[in-house]
Amino acid sequence: MTKYVYFFGAERAEGSSVMRNLLGGKGCELAEMTNLGIPVPPGFTVTTQAWVHYQRAGRRSPEGLWEQILEHLGRLEEVAAVKFGDSERPLLVSVRSGARVSMPGMMETILNLGLNDVTVEGLATRTKDERFAWDCYRRFVTMFGSVVLGIKRSVFEAPLDGVKRRLGVATDADVPADELRKLVRTYQDEVAARTGSPFPQDVREQLRRAIESVFQSWFAKKATEYRRIHGIPEDWGTAVTVMAMVFGNLGRRSGTGVGFTRDPRTGEPRFYAEFLPNAQGEDVVAGIRTPLPIEALHEQMPAIYDQLLAIAARLERHYKDMQDIEFTVQEDDLYILQTRSGKRSARAAVKVAVDLEKEHVIDQHAAILRIRPPEVNEAIRPVFDDREKAAAVAAGRLLARGLPAAPGAAVGRIEFDPERAVELAKEGEKVILVRPETSPEDVAGMYAAQGIVTSRGGRTSHAAVVAVGMGKACVVGATDLAIDEARRSFDVRGQTVRAGEIISVDGGTGEVILGAIETVEGRPDEEVQTLLEWADFYRKGGLGVRANADTPVDAERARRFGAEGIGLVRTEHMFFAADRIRMVREMIMATDQAARRAALAQLRPLQREDFIGIFRAMDGLPVTIRLLDPPLHEFLPNWKEYKEMVERKSRLEALESEPEERRRLEQLIGAVERLREANPMLGHRGCRLGITHPEIYGMQVRAIMEAACTAAEQGIRVEPEIMIPLTGTVGEMKETIEQTRRVADGVIAEMGVPVRYLVGTMIEVPRAALIAQKLAEHAEFFSFGTNDLTQLTFGVSRDDVAQFLPRYLDMGLLTADPFAVLDQEGVGELVALGIDRGRRRRADLKVGICGEHGGEGSSVEFCHKVGMDYVSCSPYLIPGARVAAAQARIKERLAGGGERS
Ligand code: PEP
Ligand code: MG
């Protein structure tokens, strides 16, 4: 018989941390803590395997499950010395979800289960607190009614609000016992009217239905959305933990709280927690009541505070990571209800990892492996310009100061509705989501927003915790904002601010400012610097990291971020500059060679100057410059402008005016029509352009080599690498390389500066990978252009993939966007094969990657495995790529691998 239920309690548990997949995060850590002797209320966990069998059988419990639950319930009664459903000493339980990875607030929890019309009286007598007992019952009927019976929460909340209004009291805690008793009756009548059956009095039936509902809550919309955002597989399912209730709402000597062993925003090593006296756990997490700083616990119950701190420190050492702990104090007894690895900002992630190494808790390998590469990039993302911000505040634009919940500088348009925020973001709009508080339903909207502001809630409220995990700037508890969702505006100190207006949010200081504030480049702080130094040390002998950069300014930035050269200069970006597009158009529209050469002659000095700037920024490092790649029509007016031109031309013709302008329009229209292609991505571009228009490549090679020679004369150490795009045949390779060498050698001879240079190719069409051996006869290096290679291997246009990608991801037909995460099975196979074949012909063939994948963690690891020399990515992704490259090498060493092949 399969074991579906695992017990924990009385300092002994059947599970442990290593059983995470089976018991879920919550269940396995409760077991682990029990074994460590930490005070945890007893209980049992129903496994994820039970969930799988339940779902497979069409939502029917697998054989033996219920019997096992009852058996463990018996054990629980023994350990807790109370009985489920007993009229005098009733056991109450919580029923909690718990997946393998934490999905905070996404699934359901039911508290105070085991109450009915009889046990509520027992609870009242036993606790000598009638109000407390009826409050628990009221909460239970609400939770069970909404979660299990599917009745809207407002059905229960409205009568409670009505009572509060009638009594003229502000909080739930002020509603007396007899009113609560009446409320429960009202609730039960509502349940009977809406479901056709009375509220279940059989506590076992309550338990069975609650467990099944928690199972089903895996499929709740918010949970499904969360899984999609975080790439969590659909078929993992959730475990369910049934645990004896402990009560934080038993009066002044009770309470509940949430705490982090370090500050999740900054990583500072201090206990960062909040406490809410006389309350149940859900009150804190939901952000409904604003909790007090943990100092309140220190003052009111110093012994409990000390005990909590000691447990927190112990848990952190045990798990070797920052922990997020939920605790409850019941009449001077402390209980830990949950511990998990705490969500943290990117900066905090780096600081915690580096600090733990310094504290000898983990080693450098572990510290590096623990960081997700994007976190390093995020840790040095832009911050607000201090001077601009001070000026905005001085000018009276500071709207509010709330609690700084998640660091970051965000600017965007105000939006109050999370769903609308998602839509606006899809349209490319930057939004700031402003809400009274957030709930798990809002997660997609939070994800779509640049930043989040709430008027209520504390530092551990839903908004704060989720934003920290998502890396979004967040300010909570900005109590000055009186939000009116219906009117889509908020009032603040006599001023009304509406949806659509721009605000700036500083999640590091808690400031909310009207209007946009400029941001400036962030600087790596000490810990980021340390981590990157470690990464570079462990990366030695592995992958180099270069940048894709098109201008001297980009190149300088790249170097500051640690680039070891440039892997791709897209020369066409230099053509797009406003003052140059005219010359480019002249070149394209030239009707004869002479006119074309004249236009090119104007462009050459400009390109040369850019190249000199780039060589200077990259003094001593290689610079790979790609010759023109996109089809020429990209430099001409687009389709919309074309139509406008046609209309304008006919208007002018009708008026018989402006003959000069008519001629200009005619030429442009003619060029657009001549160059129009059905499928430009597969059309007249890349080296095809260089072959049909050798004068264009000739001009570019000349500009590159003139720049290299000039820079070399100035004492700059140059290493130019000239790269031919989109090669697919040996003929193309031979032709373009010979052309290039002729021009380059000519310039060197003319200028008399002996610059060494390489000529190589991009591998972007599958055929190039297949004939790599022959291409390597001519090419001195390969750079995998995996954007095009992905497009051409899948036969999916990179511009059109968005049309169906979301559906494919939803259906699991793809696990990731192949234009972001390298498809190792298909495209990767071509990459590996291309490298292998290329090196067969030329053993010292230099190989890199310059598609977007060069900055993505798993793709970088792949590039390491297949023996590339370097990856190249956007300057902002370089820190992450350095860490990813180190991780690849460390993993290889830990797996016992030696040097790469
Ligand atoms: C590529 O195709 O991967 C590449 C880097 O070139 P581009 O994105 O400019 O086509
Ligand atoms: Mg390309």
PDB file of N, CA and C in Angstrom, residues 74-116:
ATOM      1  N   GLY A  74      -5.811  10.327  14.319  1.00  0.00           N
ATOM      2  CA  GLY A  74      -5.796   9.672  15.637  1.00  0.00           C
ATOM      3  C   GLY A  74      -4.486   9.966  16.357  1.00  0.00           C
ATOM      4  N   ARG A  75      -3.387   9.835  15.635  1.00  0.00           N
ATOM      5  CA  ARG A  75      -2.082  10.122  16.254  1.00  0.00           C
ATOM      6  C   ARG A  75      -2.010  11.574  16.710  1.00  0.00           C
ATOM      7  N   LEU A  76      -2.559  12.430  15.857  1.00  0.00           N
ATOM      8  CA  LEU A  76      -2.532  13.861  16.173  1.00  0.00           C
ATOM      9  C   LEU A  76      -3.322  14.137  17.461  1.00  0.00           C
ATOM     10  N   GLU A  77      -4.475  13.481  17.570  1.00  0.00           N
ATOM     11  CA  GLU A  77      -5.306  13.651  18.782  1.00  0.00           C
ATOM     12  C   GLU A  77      -4.521  13.227  20.013  1.00  0.00           C
ATOM     13  N   GLU A  78      -3.791  12.119  19.883  1.00  0.00           N
ATOM     14  CA  GLU A  78      -3.011  11.628  21.018  1.00  0.00           C
ATOM     15  C   GLU A  78      -1.946  12.642  21.444  1.00  0.00           C
ATOM     16  N   VAL A  79      -1.179  13.097  20.449  1.00  0.00           N
ATOM     17  CA  VAL A  79      -0.080  14.021  20.746  1.00  0.00           C
ATOM     18  C   VAL A  79      -0.605  15.344  21.293  1.00  0.00           C
ATOM     19  N   ALA A  80      -1.711  15.834  20.708  1.00  0.00           N
ATOM     20  CA  ALA A  80      -2.232  17.131  21.126  1.00  0.00           C
ATOM     21  C   ALA A  80      -3.126  17.011  22.359  1.00  0.00           C
ATOM     22  N   ALA A  81      -3.463  15.774  22.723  1.00  0.00           N
ATOM     23  CA  ALA A  81      -4.312  15.497  23.886  1.00  0.00           C
ATOM     24  C   ALA A  81      -5.667  16.193  23.807  1.00  0.00           C
ATOM     25  N   VAL A  82      -6.199  16.290  22.637  1.00  0.00           N
ATOM     26  CA  VAL A  82      -7.568  16.789  22.421  1.00  0.00           C
ATOM     27  C   VAL A  82      -8.174  15.949  21.293  1.00  0.00           C
ATOM     28  N   LYS A  83      -9.514  16.015  21.170  1.00  0.00           N
ATOM     29  CA  LYS A  83     -10.157  15.130  20.188  1.00  0.00           C
ATOM     30  C   LYS A  83     -10.921  15.932  19.136  1.00  0.00           C
ATOM     31  N   PHE A  84     -10.781  15.448  17.917  1.00  0.00           N
ATOM     32  CA  PHE A  84     -11.453  16.084  16.782  1.00  0.00           C
ATOM     33  C   PHE A  84     -12.957  15.903  16.946  1.00  0.00           C
ATOM     34  N   GLY A  85     -13.701  16.991  16.965  1.00  0.00           N
ATOM     35  CA  GLY A  85     -15.162  16.893  17.074  1.00  0.00           C
ATOM     36  C   GLY A  85     -15.651  16.706  18.504  1.00  0.00           C
ATOM     37  N   ASP A  86     -14.735  16.759  19.467  1.00  0.00           N
ATOM     38  CA  ASP A  86     -15.140  16.544  20.862  1.00  0.00           C
ATOM     39  C   ASP A  86     -15.906  17.757  21.396  1.00  0.00           C
ATOM     40  N   SER A  87     -16.959  17.472  22.171  1.00  0.00           N
ATOM     41  CA  SER A  87     -17.800  18.587  22.608  1.00  0.00           C
ATOM     42  C   SER A  87     -17.144  19.390  23.725  1.00  0.00           C
ATOM     43  N   GLU A  88     -16.145  18.789  24.408  1.00  0.00           N
ATOM     44  CA  GLU A  88     -15.511  19.544  25.504  1.00  0.00           C
ATOM     45  C   GLU A  88     -14.117  20.037  25.177  1.00  0.00           C
ATOM     46  N   ARG A  89     -13.326  19.127  24.611  1.00  0.00           N
ATOM     47  CA  ARG A  89     -11.951  19.520  24.287  1.00  0.00           C
ATOM     48  C   ARG A  89     -11.711  19.276  22.792  1.00  0.00           C
ATOM     49  N   PRO A  90     -12.255  20.121  21.953  1.00  0.00           N
ATOM     50  CA  PRO A  90     -12.166  19.853  20.512  1.00  0.00           C
ATOM     51  C   PRO A  90     -10.791  20.212  19.935  1.00  0.00           C
ATOM     52  N   LEU A  91     -10.317  19.330  19.044  1.00  0.00           N
ATOM     53  CA  LEU A  91      -9.107  19.636  18.290  1.00  0.00           C
ATOM     54  C   LEU A  91      -9.512  20.461  17.069  1.00  0.00           C
ATOM     55  N   LEU A  92      -8.852  21.566  16.883  1.00  0.00           N
ATOM     56  CA  LEU A  92      -9.068  22.336  15.650  1.00  0.00           C
ATOM     57  C   LEU A  92      -7.797  22.243  14.808  1.00  0.00           C
ATOM     58  N   VAL A  93      -7.968  22.237  13.509  1.00  0.00           N
ATOM     59  CA  VAL A  93      -6.790  22.126  12.636  1.00  0.00           C
ATOM     60  C   VAL A  93      -6.816  23.212  11.560  1.00  0.00           C
ATOM     61  N   SER A  94      -5.615  23.438  10.995  1.00  0.00           N
ATOM     62  CA  SER A  94      -5.549  24.242   9.780  1.00  0.00           C
ATOM     63  C   SER A  94      -5.248  23.274   8.641  1.00  0.00           C
ATOM     64  N   VAL A  95      -5.738  23.585   7.464  1.00  0.00           N
ATOM     65  CA  VAL A  95      -5.501  22.748   6.291  1.00  0.00           C
ATOM     66  C   VAL A  95      -4.794  23.643   5.279  1.00  0.00           C
ATOM     67  N   ARG A  96      -3.530  23.311   4.995  1.00  0.00           N
ATOM     68  CA  ARG A  96      -2.695  24.233   4.211  1.00  0.00           C
ATOM     69  C   ARG A  96      -2.150  23.585   2.968  1.00  0.00           C
ATOM     70  N   SER A  97      -2.015  24.392   1.930  1.00  0.00           N
ATOM     71  CA  SER A  97      -1.407  23.910   0.694  1.00  0.00           C
ATOM     72  C   SER A  97       0.108  24.011   0.829  1.00  0.00           C
ATOM     73  N   GLY A  98       0.818  23.330  -0.032  1.00  0.00           N
ATOM     74  CA  GLY A  98       2.286  23.438  -0.004  1.00  0.00           C
ATOM     75  C   GLY A  98       2.906  22.735  -1.191  1.00  0.00           C
ATOM     76  N   ALA A  99       3.275  23.517  -2.204  1.00  0.00           N
ATOM     77  CA  ALA A  99       3.906  22.919  -3.387  1.00  0.00           C
ATOM     78  C   ALA A  99       5.409  22.772  -3.160  1.00  0.00           C
ATOM     79  N   ARG A 100       6.062  22.120  -4.090  1.00  0.00           N
ATOM     80  CA  ARG A 100       7.518  21.942  -4.009  1.00  0.00           C
ATOM     81  C   ARG A 100       8.255  23.256  -3.887  1.00  0.00           C
ATOM     82  N   VAL A 101       7.810  24.229  -4.703  1.00  0.00           N
ATOM     83  CA  VAL A 101       8.406  25.554  -4.594  1.00  0.00           C
ATOM     84  C   VAL A 101       7.333  26.467  -4.036  1.00  0.00           C
ATOM     85  N   SER A 102       7.767  27.477  -3.299  1.00  0.00           N
ATOM     86  CA  SER A 102       6.760  28.273  -2.628  1.00  0.00           C
ATOM     87  C   SER A 102       5.998  29.122  -3.651  1.00  0.00           C
ATOM     88  N   MET A 103       4.668  29.115  -3.499  1.00  0.00           N
ATOM     89  CA  MET A 103       3.804  29.930  -4.368  1.00  0.00           C
ATOM     90  C   MET A 103       2.967  30.782  -3.422  1.00  0.00           C
ATOM     91  N   PRO A 104       3.586  31.815  -2.847  1.00  0.00           N
ATOM     92  CA  PRO A 104       2.962  32.494  -1.705  1.00  0.00           C
ATOM     93  C   PRO A 104       1.564  33.013  -1.994  1.00  0.00           C
ATOM     94  N   GLY A 105       0.627  32.516  -1.203  1.00  0.00           N
ATOM     95  CA  GLY A 105      -0.744  33.012  -1.277  1.00  0.00           C
ATOM     96  C   GLY A 105      -1.526  32.583  -2.503  1.00  0.00           C
ATOM     97  N   MET A 106      -0.958  31.718  -3.336  1.00  0.00           N
ATOM     98  CA  MET A 106      -1.625  31.398  -4.601  1.00  0.00           C
ATOM     99  C   MET A 106      -2.670  30.300  -4.434  1.00  0.00           C
ATOM    100  N   MET A 107      -2.470  29.456  -3.419  1.00  0.00           N
ATOM    101  CA  MET A 107      -3.442  28.389  -3.212  1.00  0.00           C
ATOM    102  C   MET A 107      -4.162  28.622  -1.885  1.00  0.00           C
ATOM    103  N   GLU A 108      -5.032  27.680  -1.512  1.00  0.00           N
ATOM    104  CA  GLU A 108      -5.916  27.966  -0.380  1.00  0.00           C
ATOM    105  C   GLU A 108      -5.430  27.389   0.939  1.00  0.00           C
ATOM    106  N   THR A 109      -5.915  28.027   1.995  1.00  0.00           N
ATOM    107  CA  THR A 109      -5.672  27.578   3.362  1.00  0.00           C
ATOM    108  C   THR A 109      -6.990  27.704   4.100  1.00  0.00           C
ATOM    109  N   ILE A 110      -7.284  26.734   4.947  1.00  0.00           N
ATOM    110  CA  ILE A 110      -8.493  26.858   5.770  1.00  0.00           C
ATOM    111  C   ILE A 110      -8.098  26.719   7.231  1.00  0.00           C
ATOM    112  N   LEU A 111      -8.502  27.696   8.030  1.00  0.00           N
ATOM    113  CA  LEU A 111      -8.140  27.694   9.451  1.00  0.00           C
ATOM    114  C   LEU A 111      -9.352  27.343  10.315  1.00  0.00           C
ATOM    115  N   ASN A 112      -9.072  26.930  11.548  1.00  0.00           N
ATOM    116  CA  ASN A 112     -10.113  26.688  12.565  1.00  0.00           C
ATOM    117  C   ASN A 112     -11.069  25.561  12.184  1.00  0.00           C
ATOM    118  N   LEU A 113     -10.608  24.627  11.372  1.00  0.00           N
ATOM    119  CA  LEU A 113     -11.499  23.545  10.951  1.00  0.00           C
ATOM    120  C   LEU A 113     -11.711  22.573  12.118  1.00  0.00           C
ATOM    121  N   GLY A 114     -12.944  22.082  12.219  1.00  0.00           N
ATOM    122  CA  GLY A 114     -13.302  21.229  13.360  1.00  0.00           C
ATOM    123  C   GLY A 114     -14.332  21.900  14.245  1.00  0.00           C
ATOM    124  N   LEU A 115     -14.709  23.124  13.862  1.00  0.00           N
ATOM    125  CA  LEU A 115     -15.740  23.811  14.630  1.00  0.00           C
ATOM    126  C   LEU A 115     -17.120  23.488  14.064  1.00  0.00           C
ATOM    127  N   ASN A 116     -18.068  23.265  14.961  1.00  0.00           N
ATOM    128  CA  ASN A 116     -19.477  23.174  14.576  1.00  0.00           C
ATOM    129  C   ASN A 116     -20.296  23.730  15.743  1.00  0.00           C
TER     130      ASN A 116
END
